[in-house]
Coordinates of C-alpha atoms in Angstrom, one line a residue:
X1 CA 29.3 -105.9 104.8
X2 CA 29.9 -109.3 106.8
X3 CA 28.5 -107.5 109.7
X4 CA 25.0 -106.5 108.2
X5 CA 24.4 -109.7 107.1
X6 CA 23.2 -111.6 109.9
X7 CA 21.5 -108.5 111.5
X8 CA 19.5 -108.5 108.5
X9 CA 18.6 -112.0 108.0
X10 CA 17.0 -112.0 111.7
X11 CA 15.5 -108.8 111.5
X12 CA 13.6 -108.2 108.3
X13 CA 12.9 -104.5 109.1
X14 CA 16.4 -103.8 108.7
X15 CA 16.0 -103.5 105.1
X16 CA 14.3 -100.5 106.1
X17 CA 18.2 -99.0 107.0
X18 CA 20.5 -101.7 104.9
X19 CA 23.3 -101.2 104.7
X20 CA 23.0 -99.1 108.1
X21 CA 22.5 -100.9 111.5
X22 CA 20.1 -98.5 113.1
X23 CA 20.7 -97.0 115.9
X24 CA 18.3 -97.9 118.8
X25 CA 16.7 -94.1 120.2
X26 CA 16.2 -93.6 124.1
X27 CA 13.5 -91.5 125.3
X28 CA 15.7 -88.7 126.4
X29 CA 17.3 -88.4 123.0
X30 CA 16.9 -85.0 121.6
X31 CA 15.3 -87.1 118.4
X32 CA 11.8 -85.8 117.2
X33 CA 9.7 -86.8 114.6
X34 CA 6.4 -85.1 112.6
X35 CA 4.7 -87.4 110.1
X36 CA 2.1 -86.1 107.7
X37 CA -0.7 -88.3 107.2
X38 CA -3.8 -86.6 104.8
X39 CA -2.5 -83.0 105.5
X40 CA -2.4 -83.9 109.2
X41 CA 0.7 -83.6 111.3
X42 CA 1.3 -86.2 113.9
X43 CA 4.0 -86.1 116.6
X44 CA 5.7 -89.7 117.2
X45 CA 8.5 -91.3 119.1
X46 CA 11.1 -92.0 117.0
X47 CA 12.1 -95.8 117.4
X48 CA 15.3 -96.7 115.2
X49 CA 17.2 -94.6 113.1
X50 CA 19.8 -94.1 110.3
X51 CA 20.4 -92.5 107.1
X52 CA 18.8 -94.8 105.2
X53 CA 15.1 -94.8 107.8
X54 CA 13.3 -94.6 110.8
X55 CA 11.1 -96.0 112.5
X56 CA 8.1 -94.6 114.3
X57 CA 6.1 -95.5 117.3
X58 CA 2.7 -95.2 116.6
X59 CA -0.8 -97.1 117.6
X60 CA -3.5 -99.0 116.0
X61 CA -5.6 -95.7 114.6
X62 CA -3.0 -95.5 111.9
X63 CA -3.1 -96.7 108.6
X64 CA -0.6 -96.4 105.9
X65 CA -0.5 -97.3 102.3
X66 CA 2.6 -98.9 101.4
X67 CA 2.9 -97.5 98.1
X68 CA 2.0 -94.4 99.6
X69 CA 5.1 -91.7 99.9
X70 CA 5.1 -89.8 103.4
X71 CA 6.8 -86.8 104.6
X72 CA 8.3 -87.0 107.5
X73 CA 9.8 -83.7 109.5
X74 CA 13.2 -85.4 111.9
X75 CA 14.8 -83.2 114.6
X76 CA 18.0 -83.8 115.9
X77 CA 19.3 -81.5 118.6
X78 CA 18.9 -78.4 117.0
X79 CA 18.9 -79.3 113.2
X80 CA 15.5 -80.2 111.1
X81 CA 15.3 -82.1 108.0
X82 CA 11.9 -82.8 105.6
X83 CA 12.2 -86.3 104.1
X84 CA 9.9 -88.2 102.3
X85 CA 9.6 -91.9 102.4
X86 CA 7.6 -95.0 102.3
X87 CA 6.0 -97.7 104.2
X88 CA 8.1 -100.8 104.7
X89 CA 6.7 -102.4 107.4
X90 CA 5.1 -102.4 110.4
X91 CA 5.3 -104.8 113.3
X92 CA 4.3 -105.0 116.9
X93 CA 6.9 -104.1 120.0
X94 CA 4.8 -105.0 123.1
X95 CA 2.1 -102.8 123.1
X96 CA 2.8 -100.2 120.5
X97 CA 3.2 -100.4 116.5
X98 CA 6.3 -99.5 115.0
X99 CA 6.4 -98.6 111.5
X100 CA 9.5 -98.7 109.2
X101 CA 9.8 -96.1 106.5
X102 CA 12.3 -96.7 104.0
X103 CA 13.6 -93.0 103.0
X104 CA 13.4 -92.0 99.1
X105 CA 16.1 -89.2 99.2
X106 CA 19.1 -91.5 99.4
X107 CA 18.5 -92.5 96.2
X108 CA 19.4 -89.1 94.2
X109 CA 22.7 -88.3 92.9
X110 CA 25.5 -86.7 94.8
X111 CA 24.7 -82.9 94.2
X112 CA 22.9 -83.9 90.9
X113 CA 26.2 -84.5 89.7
X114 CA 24.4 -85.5 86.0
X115 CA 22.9 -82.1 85.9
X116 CA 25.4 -80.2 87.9
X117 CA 26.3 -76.9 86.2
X118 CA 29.6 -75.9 87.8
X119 CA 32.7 -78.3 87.2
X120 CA 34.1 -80.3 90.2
X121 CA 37.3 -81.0 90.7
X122 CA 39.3 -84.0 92.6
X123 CA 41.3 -83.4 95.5
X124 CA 44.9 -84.7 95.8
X125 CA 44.8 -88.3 97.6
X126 CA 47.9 -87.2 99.1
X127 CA 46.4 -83.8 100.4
X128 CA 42.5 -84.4 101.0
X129 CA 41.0 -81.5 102.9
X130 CA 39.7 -83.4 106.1
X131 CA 37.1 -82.0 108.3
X132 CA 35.2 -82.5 111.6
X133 CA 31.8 -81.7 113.1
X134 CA 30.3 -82.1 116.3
X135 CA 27.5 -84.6 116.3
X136 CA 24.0 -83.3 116.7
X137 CA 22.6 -85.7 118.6
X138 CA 25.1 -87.3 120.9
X139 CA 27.3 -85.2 123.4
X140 CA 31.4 -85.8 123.0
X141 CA 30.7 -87.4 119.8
X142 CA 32.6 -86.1 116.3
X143 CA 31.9 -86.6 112.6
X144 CA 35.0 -87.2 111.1
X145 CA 35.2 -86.7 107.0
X146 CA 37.6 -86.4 103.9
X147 CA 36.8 -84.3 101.1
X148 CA 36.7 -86.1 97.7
X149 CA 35.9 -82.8 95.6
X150 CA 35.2 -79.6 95.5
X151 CA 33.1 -77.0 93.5
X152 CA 32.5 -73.6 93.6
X153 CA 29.6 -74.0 96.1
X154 CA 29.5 -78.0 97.1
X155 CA 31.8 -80.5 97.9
X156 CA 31.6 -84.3 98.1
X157 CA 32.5 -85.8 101.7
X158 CA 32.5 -89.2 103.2
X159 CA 32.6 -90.3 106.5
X160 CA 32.0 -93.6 108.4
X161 CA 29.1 -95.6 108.5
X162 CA 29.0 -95.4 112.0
X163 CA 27.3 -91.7 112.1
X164 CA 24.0 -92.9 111.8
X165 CA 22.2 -89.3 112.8
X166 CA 22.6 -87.7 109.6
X167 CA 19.8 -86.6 106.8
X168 CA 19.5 -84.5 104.1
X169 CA 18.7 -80.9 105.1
X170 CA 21.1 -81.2 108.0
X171 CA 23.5 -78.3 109.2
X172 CA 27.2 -79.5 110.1
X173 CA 29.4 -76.6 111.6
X174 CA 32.8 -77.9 110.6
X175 CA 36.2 -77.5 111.1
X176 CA 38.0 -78.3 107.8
X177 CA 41.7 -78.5 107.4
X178 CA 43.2 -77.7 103.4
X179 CA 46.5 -78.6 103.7
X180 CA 49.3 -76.7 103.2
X181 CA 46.7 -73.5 103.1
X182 CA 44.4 -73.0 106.2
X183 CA 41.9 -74.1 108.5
X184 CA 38.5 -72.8 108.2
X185 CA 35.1 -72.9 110.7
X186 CA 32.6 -74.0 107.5
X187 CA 29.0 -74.5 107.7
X188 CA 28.0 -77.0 105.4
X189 CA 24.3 -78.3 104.7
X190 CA 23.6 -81.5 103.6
X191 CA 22.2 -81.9 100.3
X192 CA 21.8 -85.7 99.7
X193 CA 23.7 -88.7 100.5
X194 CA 24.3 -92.3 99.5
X195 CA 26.5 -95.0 99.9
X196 CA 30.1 -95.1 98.5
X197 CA 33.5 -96.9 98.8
X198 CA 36.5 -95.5 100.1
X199 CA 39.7 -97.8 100.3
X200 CA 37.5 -101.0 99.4
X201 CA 35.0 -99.9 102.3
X202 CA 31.7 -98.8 102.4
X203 CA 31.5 -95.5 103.6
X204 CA 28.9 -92.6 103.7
X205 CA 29.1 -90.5 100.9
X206 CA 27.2 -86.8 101.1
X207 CA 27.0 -83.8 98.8
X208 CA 26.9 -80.9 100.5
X209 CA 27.3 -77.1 99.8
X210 CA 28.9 -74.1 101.6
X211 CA 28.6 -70.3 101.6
X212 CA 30.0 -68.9 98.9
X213 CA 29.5 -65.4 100.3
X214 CA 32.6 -65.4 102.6
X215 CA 35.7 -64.2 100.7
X216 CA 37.7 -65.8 103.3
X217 CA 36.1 -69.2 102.7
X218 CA 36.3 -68.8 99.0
X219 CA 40.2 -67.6 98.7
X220 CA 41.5 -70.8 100.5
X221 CA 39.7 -73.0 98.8
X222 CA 41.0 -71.6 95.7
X223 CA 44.4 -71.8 96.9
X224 CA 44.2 -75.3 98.0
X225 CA 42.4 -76.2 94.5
X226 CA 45.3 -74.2 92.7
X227 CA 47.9 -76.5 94.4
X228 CA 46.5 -79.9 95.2
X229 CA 43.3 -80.8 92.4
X230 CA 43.4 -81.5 88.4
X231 CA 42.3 -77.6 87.7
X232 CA 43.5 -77.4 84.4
X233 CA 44.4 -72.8 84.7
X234 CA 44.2 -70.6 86.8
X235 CA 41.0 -69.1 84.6
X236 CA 38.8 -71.7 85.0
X237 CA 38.6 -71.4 88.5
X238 CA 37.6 -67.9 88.2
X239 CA 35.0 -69.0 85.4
X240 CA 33.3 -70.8 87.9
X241 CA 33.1 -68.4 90.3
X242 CA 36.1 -68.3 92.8
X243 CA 37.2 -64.7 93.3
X244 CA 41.0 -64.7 94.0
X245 CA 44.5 -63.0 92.8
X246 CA 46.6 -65.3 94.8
X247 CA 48.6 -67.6 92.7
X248 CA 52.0 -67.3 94.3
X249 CA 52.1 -70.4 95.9
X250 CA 50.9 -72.9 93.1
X251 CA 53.8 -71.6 91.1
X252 CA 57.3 -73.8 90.6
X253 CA 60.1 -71.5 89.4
X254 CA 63.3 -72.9 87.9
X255 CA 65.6 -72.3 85.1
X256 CA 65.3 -73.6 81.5
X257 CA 67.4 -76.7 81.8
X258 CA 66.7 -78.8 78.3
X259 CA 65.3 -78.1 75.2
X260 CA 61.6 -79.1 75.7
X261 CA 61.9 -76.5 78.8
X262 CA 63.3 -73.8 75.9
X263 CA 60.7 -75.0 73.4
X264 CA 57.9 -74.3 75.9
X265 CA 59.2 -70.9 76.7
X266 CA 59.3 -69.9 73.5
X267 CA 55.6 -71.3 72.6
X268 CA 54.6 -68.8 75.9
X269 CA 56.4 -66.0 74.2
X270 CA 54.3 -67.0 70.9
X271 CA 51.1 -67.3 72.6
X272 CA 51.9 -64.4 74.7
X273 CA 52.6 -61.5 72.3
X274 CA 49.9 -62.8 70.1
X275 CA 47.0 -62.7 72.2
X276 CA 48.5 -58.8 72.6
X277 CA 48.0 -58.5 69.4
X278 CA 51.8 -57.5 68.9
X279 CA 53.0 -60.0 66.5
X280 CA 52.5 -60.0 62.3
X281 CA 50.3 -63.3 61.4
X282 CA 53.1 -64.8 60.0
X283 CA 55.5 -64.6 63.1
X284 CA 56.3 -68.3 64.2
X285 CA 58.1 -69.8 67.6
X286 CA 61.5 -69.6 65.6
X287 CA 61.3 -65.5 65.6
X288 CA 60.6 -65.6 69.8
X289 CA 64.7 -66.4 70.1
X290 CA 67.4 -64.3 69.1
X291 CA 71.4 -64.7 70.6
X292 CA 70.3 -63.3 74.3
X293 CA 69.1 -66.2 75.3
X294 CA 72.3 -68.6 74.6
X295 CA 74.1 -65.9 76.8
X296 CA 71.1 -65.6 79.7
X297 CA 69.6 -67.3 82.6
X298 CA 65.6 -68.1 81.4
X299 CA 63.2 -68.4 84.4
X300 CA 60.1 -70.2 84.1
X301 CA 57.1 -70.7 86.4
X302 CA 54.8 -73.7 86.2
X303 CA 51.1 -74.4 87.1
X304 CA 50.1 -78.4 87.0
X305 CA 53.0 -78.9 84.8
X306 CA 52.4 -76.0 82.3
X307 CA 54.7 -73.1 81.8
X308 CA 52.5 -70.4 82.0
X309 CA 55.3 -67.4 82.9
X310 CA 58.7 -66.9 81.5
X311 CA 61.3 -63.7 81.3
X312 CA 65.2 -63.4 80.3
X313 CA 67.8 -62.3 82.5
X314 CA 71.3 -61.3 81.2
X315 CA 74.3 -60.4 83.2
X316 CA 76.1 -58.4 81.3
X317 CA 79.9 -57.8 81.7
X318 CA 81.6 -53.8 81.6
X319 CA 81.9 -54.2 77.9
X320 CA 79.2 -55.9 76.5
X321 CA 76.2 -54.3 74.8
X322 CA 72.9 -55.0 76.5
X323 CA 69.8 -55.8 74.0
X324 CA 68.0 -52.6 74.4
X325 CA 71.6 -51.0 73.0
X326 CA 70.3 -53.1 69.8
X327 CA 68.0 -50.2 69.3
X328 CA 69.1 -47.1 71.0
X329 CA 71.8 -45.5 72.4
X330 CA 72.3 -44.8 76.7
X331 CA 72.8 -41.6 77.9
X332 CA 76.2 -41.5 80.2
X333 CA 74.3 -41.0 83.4
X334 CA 72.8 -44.7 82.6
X335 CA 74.0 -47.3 85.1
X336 CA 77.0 -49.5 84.7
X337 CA 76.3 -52.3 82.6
X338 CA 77.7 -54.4 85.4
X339 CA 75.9 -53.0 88.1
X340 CA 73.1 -54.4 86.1
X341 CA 70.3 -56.8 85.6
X342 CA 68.7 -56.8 81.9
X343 CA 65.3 -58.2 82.4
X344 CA 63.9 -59.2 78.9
X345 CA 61.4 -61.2 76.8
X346 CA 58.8 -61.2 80.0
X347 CA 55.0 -62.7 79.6
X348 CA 52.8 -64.7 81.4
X349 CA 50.1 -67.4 79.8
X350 CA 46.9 -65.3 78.8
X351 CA 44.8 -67.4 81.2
X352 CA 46.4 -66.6 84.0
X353 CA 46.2 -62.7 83.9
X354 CA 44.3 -60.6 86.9
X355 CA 46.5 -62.9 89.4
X356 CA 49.4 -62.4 91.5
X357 CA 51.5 -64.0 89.0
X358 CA 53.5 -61.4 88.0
X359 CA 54.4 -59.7 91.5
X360 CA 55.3 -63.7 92.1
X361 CA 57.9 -63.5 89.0
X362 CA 59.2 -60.0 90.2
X363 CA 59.9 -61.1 93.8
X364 CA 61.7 -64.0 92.2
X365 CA 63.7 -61.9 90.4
X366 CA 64.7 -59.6 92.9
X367 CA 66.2 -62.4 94.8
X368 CA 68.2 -63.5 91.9
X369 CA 69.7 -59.5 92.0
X370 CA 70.2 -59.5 95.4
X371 CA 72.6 -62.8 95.2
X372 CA 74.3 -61.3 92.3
X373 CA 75.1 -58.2 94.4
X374 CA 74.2 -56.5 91.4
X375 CA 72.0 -52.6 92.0
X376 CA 69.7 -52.6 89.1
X377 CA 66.9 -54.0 87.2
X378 CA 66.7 -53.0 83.5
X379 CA 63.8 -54.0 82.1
X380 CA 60.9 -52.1 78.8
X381 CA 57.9 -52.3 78.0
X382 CA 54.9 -50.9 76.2
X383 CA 52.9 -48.1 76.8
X384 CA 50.1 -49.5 78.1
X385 CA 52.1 -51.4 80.7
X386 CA 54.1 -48.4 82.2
X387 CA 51.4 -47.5 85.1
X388 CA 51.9 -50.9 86.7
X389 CA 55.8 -50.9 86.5
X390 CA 55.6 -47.5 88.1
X391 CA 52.8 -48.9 90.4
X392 CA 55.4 -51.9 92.1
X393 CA 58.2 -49.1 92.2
X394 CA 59.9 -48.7 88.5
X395 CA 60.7 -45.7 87.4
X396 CA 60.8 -44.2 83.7
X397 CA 64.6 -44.1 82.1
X398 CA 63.2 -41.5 79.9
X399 CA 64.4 -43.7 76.6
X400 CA 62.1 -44.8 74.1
X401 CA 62.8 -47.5 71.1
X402 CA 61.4 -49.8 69.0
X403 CA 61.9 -53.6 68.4
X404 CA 61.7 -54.7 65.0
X405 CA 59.7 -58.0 66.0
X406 CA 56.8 -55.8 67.5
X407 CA 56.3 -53.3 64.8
X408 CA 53.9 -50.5 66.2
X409 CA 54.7 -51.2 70.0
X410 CA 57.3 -48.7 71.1
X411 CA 59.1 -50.1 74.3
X412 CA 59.6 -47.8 77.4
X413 CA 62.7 -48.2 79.1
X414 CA 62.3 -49.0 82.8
X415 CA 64.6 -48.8 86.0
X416 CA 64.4 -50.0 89.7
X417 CA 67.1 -49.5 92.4
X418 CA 66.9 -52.7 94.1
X419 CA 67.8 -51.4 97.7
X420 CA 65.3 -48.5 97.2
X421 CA 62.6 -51.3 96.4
X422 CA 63.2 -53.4 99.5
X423 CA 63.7 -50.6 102.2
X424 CA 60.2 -49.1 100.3
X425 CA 61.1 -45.9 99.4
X426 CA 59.2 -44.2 96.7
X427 CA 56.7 -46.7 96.5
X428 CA 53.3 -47.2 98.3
X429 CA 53.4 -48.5 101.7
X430 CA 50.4 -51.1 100.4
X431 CA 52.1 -51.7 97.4
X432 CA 55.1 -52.5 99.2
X433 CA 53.5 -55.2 101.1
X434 CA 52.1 -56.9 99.0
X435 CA 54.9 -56.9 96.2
X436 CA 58.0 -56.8 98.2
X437 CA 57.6 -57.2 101.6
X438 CA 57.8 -60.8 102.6
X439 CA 61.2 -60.3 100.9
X440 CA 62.4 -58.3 103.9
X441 CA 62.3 -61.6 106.3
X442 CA 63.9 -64.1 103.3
X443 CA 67.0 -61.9 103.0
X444 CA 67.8 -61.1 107.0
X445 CA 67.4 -65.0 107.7
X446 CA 69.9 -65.9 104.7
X447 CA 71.9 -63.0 105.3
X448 CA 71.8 -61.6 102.0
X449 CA 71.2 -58.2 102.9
X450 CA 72.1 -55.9 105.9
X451 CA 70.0 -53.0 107.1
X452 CA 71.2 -49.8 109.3
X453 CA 68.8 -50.0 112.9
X454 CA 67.1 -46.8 111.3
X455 CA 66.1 -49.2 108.3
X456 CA 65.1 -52.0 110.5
X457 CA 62.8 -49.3 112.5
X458 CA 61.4 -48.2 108.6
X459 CA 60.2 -51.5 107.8
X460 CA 58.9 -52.7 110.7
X461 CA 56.8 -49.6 110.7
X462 CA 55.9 -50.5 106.8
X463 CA 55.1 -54.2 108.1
X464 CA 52.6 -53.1 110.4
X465 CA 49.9 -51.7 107.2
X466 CA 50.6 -55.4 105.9
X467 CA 46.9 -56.3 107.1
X468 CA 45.7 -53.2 105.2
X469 CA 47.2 -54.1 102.6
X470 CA 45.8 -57.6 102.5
X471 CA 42.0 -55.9 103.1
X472 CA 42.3 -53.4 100.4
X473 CA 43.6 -55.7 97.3
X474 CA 40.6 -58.7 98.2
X475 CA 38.1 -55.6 98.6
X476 CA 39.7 -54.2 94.7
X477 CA 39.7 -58.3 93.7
X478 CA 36.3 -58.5 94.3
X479 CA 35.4 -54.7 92.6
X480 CA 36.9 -56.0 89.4
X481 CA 34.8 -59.3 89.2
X482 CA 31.8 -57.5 89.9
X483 CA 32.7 -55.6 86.8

């Protein structure tokens, strides 16, 4: 720094604070300082101070060793911090002897990062959380920071070198900004700090942690890591710690548009059945295709680049046979094939279970029936799965078959009246909310759909248990991790 230069050639104290200019304390600063000498504590002026030191005003009684390490107790406003530190210099100021101590703290790693238990992950450089804080010590005066990285607990921040009135141990209520997610009042306490570059600048560079007791706190930073950091699946973040089912927005859906978007798919149906247990050891991607899928629309949802959700939808004409006729017959009161939706060959990556994925894929799908004008979803599954197709407003067909490809997994045929869904009849006000509400406002602004005023009145009264809603699934998210 061109700047320091000088300032530290004329001023050999300054290596006290290098790479810091200190700043200069007035007597009606709210600055405080307790030094412990032999297990005595001694009140001084504080002089100079920075980051990186301090310096003390003290008188000719004292003697200090300069190997010696010191702790020193710094109040800044309302915040304390215990540092320790060593004797750099001392020198003479008119009548009173300052002494420069050279803080030892400085010089530990950014949240023990060598040691550090729980992975950290980089934010986007073209979303960085950025945050601000209100300076302890000087009135009108802001801390502005970026966050570099984030972990379930601490994050790495840097700021300018200009705050000179931080220290470890330090309290900073913040306002932090995660883009495209929320802004959040944080607490964060300063663990260490050091110098760092940012942009081929020097800039301060401070581990800090949060409290990882508020659920609030905790879901948007999981969202904004979900979206915008290298997190490899949506199951190592919950390894670590973060409690949420919210995945909805991390998610790209499109079609299957070339064959490495088809080979994927069919490596998801591989991995998918198998880790159900449903497939004979010999099954290989080849078997996960059959001549549905030349004559279907394939969605598929992606995380970070990975397809980690698939499922098959066919729109069958008045005369063609759907794939569950493959293996039974319909009874005559079974809707018109071409009033239909066929919704086959549905999984989801194994590492991304216990989220919102699958209500994500559903609402997707509904939106896809609604622009078709078609009435019906058709869709099976296994036993085991029935209570939450039932749960999100599917109701049993009353057919039963079995598909050759998963021996000993008898499928259970499954129907949903796509009006009745959206207008929430027959389903769980809750449910409703969270599964297919937000739908409601999608189709009125695109026009998809037209309600009666004695539906509009319905919904809007369903809407209003939305917060509910929201309250009891994180309070069920949270029972389940406990488990």
């Amino acid at each position: 720094m061109k700047s320091e230069a000088p300032y530290l050639q004329q001023n050999k104290p300054a290596e006290t604070h290098f790479p810091f200019i200190p700043q200069e304390i007035r007597a009606n600063d709210p600055i405080k300082a307790i030094m412990t000498i032999d297990s005595r504590d001694y009140n001084l002026d504080v002089w100079k101070l920075s980051p990186f030191g301090i310096e003390l005003v003290t008188d000719k009684s004292f003697k200090l060793i300069t190997s010696k390490l010191y702790k020193i107790r710094v109040a800044i406003g309302g915040e304390y911090s215990v540092l320790d530190g060593v004797l750099m210099y001392e020198y003479n100021h008119n009548d009173k002897i300052i002494v420069c101590i050279r803080f030892t703290n400085e010089k530990k790693p950014y949240n023990n990062i060598e040691r550090r238990a729980k992975s950290r992950w980089n934010c986007s450089s073209q979303y960085f959380p950025t945050g601000m804080a209100n300076s302890p010590a000087k009135f009108n005066d802001f801390i502005y920071f970026k966050i570099r990285d984030i972990s379930f607990g601490g994050m790495k921040i840097v700021c300018s070198l200009r705050n000179k009135f931080l220290l470890p141990g330090m309290n900073l209520n913040a306002m932090i900004n995660f883009p495209m997610v929320s802004q959040m009042n944080v607490k964060l306490k300063i663990e260490n700090l050091n110098i760092g570059t940012e942009e081929g600048k020097e800039v301060i560079s401070m581990g800090v942690t949060y409290d990882t007791s508020d659920p609030n706190l905790i879901e948007v930073i999981s969202n904004y890591l979900l979206q915008f950091s290298n997190i490899s699946t949506f199951q190592d973040l919950r390894d670590e710690g973060f409690v949420t089912k919210k995945l909805s927005s991390s998610i790209d859906f499109s079609y299957v548009k070339s064959k490495e978007d088809f080979q994927d798919c069919l490596k998801l149906r591989l991995m998918a059945n198998q880790a159900a247990q449903k497939l004979k050891d010999d099954t290989k991607m080849e078997d996960m295709t059959d001549e549905y899928d030349s004559r279907s629309r394939i969605i598929i949802g992606k995380h970070a680049g990975n397809t980690v959700c698939t499922v098959r939808m066919a729109f069958h004409e008045l005369d063609d046979r759907m794939e569950i006729e493959k293996h039974t017959i319909l009874p005559d009161s079974f809707p018109r094939r071409d009033e239909v939706i066929e919704i086959m060959r549905l999984c989801t990556h194994p590492s991304y279970r216990g989220s919102d994925l699958l209500n994500s894929l559903f609402k997707h799908l509904a939106i896809v029936v609604v622009q078709s004008k078609r009435k019906y979803i058709v869709t099976s599954c296994v036993e085991s799965l029935k209570p939450l197709y039932k749960r999100i407003g599917f109701k049993e067909a009353g057919i039963t078959y079995e598909n050759p490809l998963f021996k000993g997994f008898p499928d259970q045929v499954m129907i949903a009246n796509v009006e009745t869904l959206l207008l929430g009849k027959d389903i769980n006000p809750l449910i409703w909310n969270l599964v297919w509400g937000d739908l409601y406002n999608y189709f009125e602004n695109y026009d998809l759909v037209s309600y009666t005023p004695m539906e509009k009145i319905r919904i809007k009264v369903l809407k209003k248990l939305k917060p509910l809603a929201h309250v009891m699934a994180n309070y069920s998210s949270r029972k389940v991790d406990k488990k």
